[in-house]
Structure formats: C-alpha cells, structure tokens
Amino acid sequence: GGIMIAMYEGFMQLQQAGLVDCLPRIHGVQPDVCATLCRAWESGMHRAIPPDGTPFAVPPCKQRGNTLAEGILGAELVRGRQLLECLRDTFGSMVSVSDHEIRSGHGELCRAGMYVEPTSAGGVAGLRRLFSGGVISKCVGWGFGFAGSRVQYGE
C-alpha cells in the first residue's frame, strides 16, 4: 500500500506544480486469500470515509491464507483510509487475483527476461483482470513498477 500512496502523493505534487493536468487512475491488486482492501473497496467503504478526520479503519482479514505474493497481502491495513482515499480520488479500483494467476504472470515476466519477485507479478495478474473486466483499455497508457531478482525468487 505504501507504493500506491507514494504514487498518489507524487502525482498530486506534480499536479499542484502544474506539470500534469490530471491524476492517473490508480488501481490496486491483492491475492484473493486475504484481499482486505479489495473487499473494503467492493463493499463501498471508500464512500463512507468521514471527511473530518474521524478515525476510520478497514476491518482486518479474519482468515489469512498462504500466498506467493506476501508483499500485497494486507491482512491488517495500517493506512487503509489513505489507500481507499487514493483509489477514490483517482477513480481507480481494486482487484483480487489467485496464486495461479500470479504464478502465470511471474512465468510470463521471467520468460521475457524480467526476473521479479512474485508480489510484482501480482501486478500483471491484476492488469489482466482490469483488461478483461473492461475497467481499463489496452489503448490507454498504463504502467507499474517491478521489484526483486531471479537470484532470490527465480523459477
């Protein structure tokens, strides 16, 4: 979640400086074994955030399963309010993906010579979901960051 918030804050600063006209839509992905933020988004919690700074928390995941993508698990979201505001303010969304989808995305990236950790491959799986669901179009520019190395996470 920290990367999403940093992207949001960075683009907000670019917009305030007049370097970009509008914010990009920010989308997030979590593994379906414990997609806390995704469930909060789908239930409409982003529309229920108090505007006055009243404490607001995303309920924690009750049943945490194992996943390849531990880095985006989000069992307990310390910054859940900020994440929901980021998605809401950029007209973004959340999707959840299976470990099978993450593994498939990881293999695809490795075959292309991009040796990333499985958490990063969750972005590929999420992007596929966003394309297939019509949330974003392949005709529109998009991007995301990768992390990790083959030495640690290779197939």
PDB file of C-alpha atoms in Angstrom:
ATOM      1  CA  GLY A   1       0.000   0.000   0.000  1.00  0.00           C
ATOM      2  CA  GLY A   2       2.891   2.357   0.629  1.00  0.00           C
ATOM      3  CA  ILE A   3       3.815   2.415  -3.054  1.00  0.00           C
ATOM      4  CA  MET A   4       0.234   3.312  -4.048  1.00  0.00           C
ATOM      5  CA  ILE A   5       0.160   6.153  -1.538  1.00  0.00           C
ATOM      6  CA  ALA A   6       3.582   7.416  -2.679  1.00  0.00           C
ATOM      7  CA  MET A   7       2.436   7.376  -6.318  1.00  0.00           C
ATOM      8  CA  TYR A   8      -0.704   9.273  -5.391  1.00  0.00           C
ATOM      9  CA  GLU A   9       1.176  11.883  -3.363  1.00  0.00           C
ATOM     10  CA  GLY A  10       3.809  12.256  -6.092  1.00  0.00           C
ATOM     11  CA  PHE A  11       1.228  12.850  -8.803  1.00  0.00           C
ATOM     12  CA  MET A  12      -0.644  15.259  -6.514  1.00  0.00           C
ATOM     13  CA  GLN A  13       2.580  17.298  -6.202  1.00  0.00           C
ATOM     14  CA  LEU A  14       3.094  17.201  -9.972  1.00  0.00           C
ATOM     15  CA  GLN A  15      -0.466  18.429 -10.492  1.00  0.00           C
ATOM     16  CA  GLN A  16      -0.075  21.210  -7.909  1.00  0.00           C
ATOM     17  CA  ALA A  17       3.132  22.288  -9.652  1.00  0.00           C
ATOM     18  CA  GLY A  18       1.276  22.430 -12.979  1.00  0.00           C
ATOM     19  CA  LEU A  19       3.355  19.632 -14.513  1.00  0.00           C
ATOM     20  CA  VAL A  20       0.391  17.313 -15.126  1.00  0.00           C
ATOM     21  CA  ASP A  21      -3.208  18.258 -15.835  1.00  0.00           C
ATOM     22  CA  CYS A  22      -4.892  15.387 -14.039  1.00  0.00           C
ATOM     23  CA  LEU A  23      -4.127  12.436 -11.801  1.00  0.00           C
ATOM     24  CA  PRO A  24      -3.758   8.992 -13.356  1.00  0.00           C
ATOM     25  CA  ARG A  25      -6.212   6.337 -12.255  1.00  0.00           C
ATOM     26  CA  ILE A  26      -4.517   4.198  -9.618  1.00  0.00           C
ATOM     27  CA  HIS A  27      -5.583   0.566  -9.309  1.00  0.00           C
ATOM     28  CA  GLY A  28      -4.516  -1.964  -6.708  1.00  0.00           C
ATOM     29  CA  VAL A  29      -4.264  -5.735  -6.558  1.00  0.00           C
ATOM     30  CA  GLN A  30      -4.234  -8.226  -3.700  1.00  0.00           C
ATOM     31  CA  PRO A  31      -4.127 -12.026  -3.543  1.00  0.00           C
ATOM     32  CA  ASP A  32      -7.590 -13.473  -3.069  1.00  0.00           C
ATOM     33  CA  VAL A  33      -6.581 -15.451   0.050  1.00  0.00           C
ATOM     34  CA  CYS A  34      -6.819 -12.241   2.090  1.00  0.00           C
ATOM     35  CA  ALA A  35      -7.893  -9.269  -0.035  1.00  0.00           C
ATOM     36  CA  THR A  36      -8.800  -6.894   2.788  1.00  0.00           C
ATOM     37  CA  LEU A  37      -8.614  -3.663   0.786  1.00  0.00           C
ATOM     38  CA  CYS A  38     -10.352  -5.233  -2.201  1.00  0.00           C
ATOM     39  CA  ARG A  39     -13.282  -6.321  -0.023  1.00  0.00           C
ATOM     40  CA  ALA A  40     -13.470  -2.856   1.562  1.00  0.00           C
ATOM     41  CA  TRP A  41     -13.499  -1.252  -1.893  1.00  0.00           C
ATOM     42  CA  GLU A  42     -16.145  -3.602  -3.260  1.00  0.00           C
ATOM     43  CA  SER A  43     -18.377  -3.023  -0.215  1.00  0.00           C
ATOM     44  CA  GLY A  44     -18.290   0.736  -0.807  1.00  0.00           C
ATOM     45  CA  MET A  45     -16.241   1.726   2.253  1.00  0.00           C
ATOM     46  CA  HIS A  46     -14.498   4.408   0.166  1.00  0.00           C
ATOM     47  CA  ARG A  47     -17.803   6.277   0.023  1.00  0.00           C
ATOM     48  CA  ALA A  48     -18.163   6.089   3.833  1.00  0.00           C
ATOM     49  CA  ILE A  49     -14.886   7.752   4.845  1.00  0.00           C
ATOM     50  CA  PRO A  50     -15.660  10.611   7.243  1.00  0.00           C
ATOM     51  CA  PRO A  51     -14.383  13.912   5.780  1.00  0.00           C
ATOM     52  CA  ASP A  52     -13.473  15.420   9.156  1.00  0.00           C
ATOM     53  CA  GLY A  53     -10.573  13.122  10.084  1.00  0.00           C
ATOM     54  CA  THR A  54     -12.683  10.903  12.338  1.00  0.00           C
ATOM     55  CA  PRO A  55     -10.865   7.590  12.943  1.00  0.00           C
ATOM     56  CA  PHE A  56     -11.652   5.088  10.240  1.00  0.00           C
ATOM     57  CA  ALA A  57     -10.321   1.557   9.898  1.00  0.00           C
ATOM     58  CA  VAL A  58     -10.590  -1.177   7.295  1.00  0.00           C
ATOM     59  CA  PRO A  59     -11.564  -4.421   9.064  1.00  0.00           C
ATOM     60  CA  PRO A  60      -8.674  -6.921   9.242  1.00  0.00           C
ATOM     61  CA  CYS A  61      -8.643 -10.200   7.352  1.00  0.00           C
ATOM     62  CA  LYS A  62     -10.119 -12.945   9.537  1.00  0.00           C
ATOM     63  CA  GLN A  63      -8.681 -15.908   7.644  1.00  0.00           C
ATOM     64  CA  ARG A  64      -5.226 -15.366   6.244  1.00  0.00           C
ATOM     65  CA  GLY A  65      -4.100 -17.947   3.722  1.00  0.00           C
ATOM     66  CA  ASN A  66      -0.680 -18.583   2.233  1.00  0.00           C
ATOM     67  CA  THR A  67       0.231 -16.822  -0.989  1.00  0.00           C
ATOM     68  CA  LEU A  68       3.166 -16.265  -3.307  1.00  0.00           C
ATOM     69  CA  ALA A  69       2.582 -12.511  -3.058  1.00  0.00           C
ATOM     70  CA  GLU A  70       3.081 -11.790   0.652  1.00  0.00           C
ATOM     71  CA  GLY A  71       4.041  -8.180  -0.111  1.00  0.00           C
ATOM     72  CA  ILE A  72       0.486  -7.255  -1.174  1.00  0.00           C
ATOM     73  CA  LEU A  73      -1.413  -9.451   1.284  1.00  0.00           C
ATOM     74  CA  GLY A  74      -2.666  -6.666   3.554  1.00  0.00           C
ATOM     75  CA  ALA A  75      -4.088  -8.697   6.448  1.00  0.00           C
ATOM     76  CA  GLU A  76      -4.206  -5.576   8.637  1.00  0.00           C
ATOM     77  CA  LEU A  77      -4.070  -2.233   6.863  1.00  0.00           C
ATOM     78  CA  VAL A  78      -2.471   0.470   8.969  1.00  0.00           C
ATOM     79  CA  ARG A  79      -3.065   3.025   6.198  1.00  0.00           C
ATOM     80  CA  GLY A  80      -6.360   1.630   4.897  1.00  0.00           C
ATOM     81  CA  ARG A  81      -8.078   5.010   4.983  1.00  0.00           C
ATOM     82  CA  GLN A  82      -5.334   6.601   2.860  1.00  0.00           C
ATOM     83  CA  LEU A  83      -5.408   3.729   0.383  1.00  0.00           C
ATOM     84  CA  LEU A  84      -9.169   3.967  -0.097  1.00  0.00           C
ATOM     85  CA  GLU A  85      -8.921   7.757  -0.492  1.00  0.00           C
ATOM     86  CA  CYS A  86      -6.174   7.300  -3.098  1.00  0.00           C
ATOM     87  CA  LEU A  87      -8.317   4.900  -5.126  1.00  0.00           C
ATOM     88  CA  ARG A  88     -11.443   7.033  -4.740  1.00  0.00           C
ATOM     89  CA  ASP A  89      -9.741  10.322  -5.631  1.00  0.00           C
ATOM     90  CA  THR A  90      -8.144   8.895  -8.785  1.00  0.00           C
ATOM     91  CA  PHE A  91     -11.236   6.950  -9.916  1.00  0.00           C
ATOM     92  CA  GLY A  92      -9.205   3.768  -9.530  1.00  0.00           C
ATOM     93  CA  SER A  93     -10.247   0.339  -8.317  1.00  0.00           C
ATOM     94  CA  MET A  94      -9.113  -2.861  -6.608  1.00  0.00           C
ATOM     95  CA  VAL A  95      -8.974  -6.419  -7.898  1.00  0.00           C
ATOM     96  CA  SER A  96      -8.037  -9.701  -6.264  1.00  0.00           C
ATOM     97  CA  VAL A  97      -6.160 -12.478  -8.032  1.00  0.00           C
ATOM     98  CA  SER A  98      -5.374 -16.131  -7.366  1.00  0.00           C
ATOM     99  CA  ASP A  99      -1.924 -17.596  -6.812  1.00  0.00           C
ATOM    100  CA  HIS A 100      -2.389 -19.417 -10.121  1.00  0.00           C
ATOM    101  CA  GLU A 101      -2.775 -16.054 -11.872  1.00  0.00           C
ATOM    102  CA  ILE A 102       0.234 -14.645 -10.001  1.00  0.00           C
ATOM    103  CA  ARG A 103       2.351 -17.679 -10.921  1.00  0.00           C
ATOM    104  CA  SER A 104       1.305 -17.333 -14.564  1.00  0.00           C
ATOM    105  CA  GLY A 105       2.243 -13.633 -14.599  1.00  0.00           C
ATOM    106  CA  HIS A 106       5.551 -14.403 -12.897  1.00  0.00           C
ATOM    107  CA  GLY A 107       6.392 -17.032 -15.506  1.00  0.00           C
ATOM    108  CA  GLU A 108       5.497 -14.665 -18.324  1.00  0.00           C
ATOM    109  CA  LEU A 109       7.750 -11.944 -16.935  1.00  0.00           C
ATOM    110  CA  CYS A 110      10.627 -14.400 -16.381  1.00  0.00           C
ATOM    111  CA  ARG A 111      10.337 -15.688 -19.956  1.00  0.00           C
ATOM    112  CA  ALA A 112      10.559 -12.050 -21.111  1.00  0.00           C
ATOM    113  CA  GLY A 113      13.789 -11.638 -19.126  1.00  0.00           C
ATOM    114  CA  MET A 114      12.275  -9.693 -16.215  1.00  0.00           C
ATOM    115  CA  TYR A 115      13.218 -11.568 -13.065  1.00  0.00           C
ATOM    116  CA  VAL A 116      10.922 -10.126 -10.427  1.00  0.00           C
ATOM    117  CA  GLU A 117       9.556 -11.285  -7.120  1.00  0.00           C
ATOM    118  CA  PRO A 118       6.077 -12.894  -7.134  1.00  0.00           C
ATOM    119  CA  THR A 119       4.480  -9.864  -5.464  1.00  0.00           C
ATOM    120  CA  SER A 120       5.384  -7.792  -8.531  1.00  0.00           C
ATOM    121  CA  ALA A 121       3.862 -10.451 -10.766  1.00  0.00           C
ATOM    122  CA  GLY A 122       0.588  -9.782  -8.964  1.00  0.00           C
ATOM    123  CA  GLY A 123       0.509  -6.545 -10.942  1.00  0.00           C
ATOM    124  CA  VAL A 124       0.489  -8.492 -14.215  1.00  0.00           C
ATOM    125  CA  ALA A 125      -2.361 -10.677 -12.974  1.00  0.00           C
ATOM    126  CA  GLY A 126      -4.246  -7.584 -11.805  1.00  0.00           C
ATOM    127  CA  LEU A 127      -3.696  -5.838 -15.136  1.00  0.00           C
ATOM    128  CA  ARG A 128      -5.163  -8.843 -16.946  1.00  0.00           C
ATOM    129  CA  ARG A 129      -8.213  -8.679 -14.678  1.00  0.00           C
ATOM    130  CA  LEU A 130      -8.631  -4.962 -15.330  1.00  0.00           C
ATOM    131  CA  PHE A 131      -8.390  -5.525 -19.102  1.00  0.00           C
ATOM    132  CA  SER A 132     -10.816  -8.470 -19.131  1.00  0.00           C
ATOM    133  CA  GLY A 133     -13.289  -6.635 -16.898  1.00  0.00           C
ATOM    134  CA  GLY A 134     -13.272  -3.587 -19.169  1.00  0.00           C
ATOM    135  CA  VAL A 135     -12.003  -1.365 -16.333  1.00  0.00           C
ATOM    136  CA  ILE A 136      -9.108  -0.165 -18.462  1.00  0.00           C
ATOM    137  CA  SER A 137      -8.410  -0.379 -22.171  1.00  0.00           C
ATOM    138  CA  LYS A 138      -5.272  -1.650 -23.858  1.00  0.00           C
ATOM    139  CA  CYS A 139      -5.461   1.559 -25.924  1.00  0.00           C
ATOM    140  CA  VAL A 140      -4.753   3.716 -22.870  1.00  0.00           C
ATOM    141  CA  GLY A 141      -1.277   4.202 -21.436  1.00  0.00           C
ATOM    142  CA  TRP A 142      -0.568   2.320 -18.214  1.00  0.00           C
ATOM    143  CA  GLY A 143       2.397   1.296 -16.118  1.00  0.00           C
ATOM    144  CA  PHE A 144       3.563  -0.253 -12.860  1.00  0.00           C
ATOM    145  CA  GLY A 145       6.807  -0.971 -11.052  1.00  0.00           C
ATOM    146  CA  PHE A 146       8.613  -4.255 -10.511  1.00  0.00           C
ATOM    147  CA  ALA A 147      10.938  -5.354  -7.719  1.00  0.00           C
ATOM    148  CA  GLY A 148      13.074  -8.378  -6.844  1.00  0.00           C
ATOM    149  CA  SER A 149      15.602 -10.543  -8.615  1.00  0.00           C
ATOM    150  CA  ARG A 150      15.967 -14.014 -10.078  1.00  0.00           C
ATOM    151  CA  VAL A 151      18.629 -14.868  -7.557  1.00  0.00           C
ATOM    152  CA  GLN A 152      16.102 -14.731  -4.740  1.00  0.00           C
ATOM    153  CA  TYR A 153      12.860 -15.677  -6.493  1.00  0.00           C
ATOM    154  CA  GLY A 154      13.810 -17.480  -9.740  1.00  0.00           C
ATOM    155  CA  GLU A 155      11.752 -20.252 -11.274  1.00  0.00           C
TER     156      GLU A 155
END
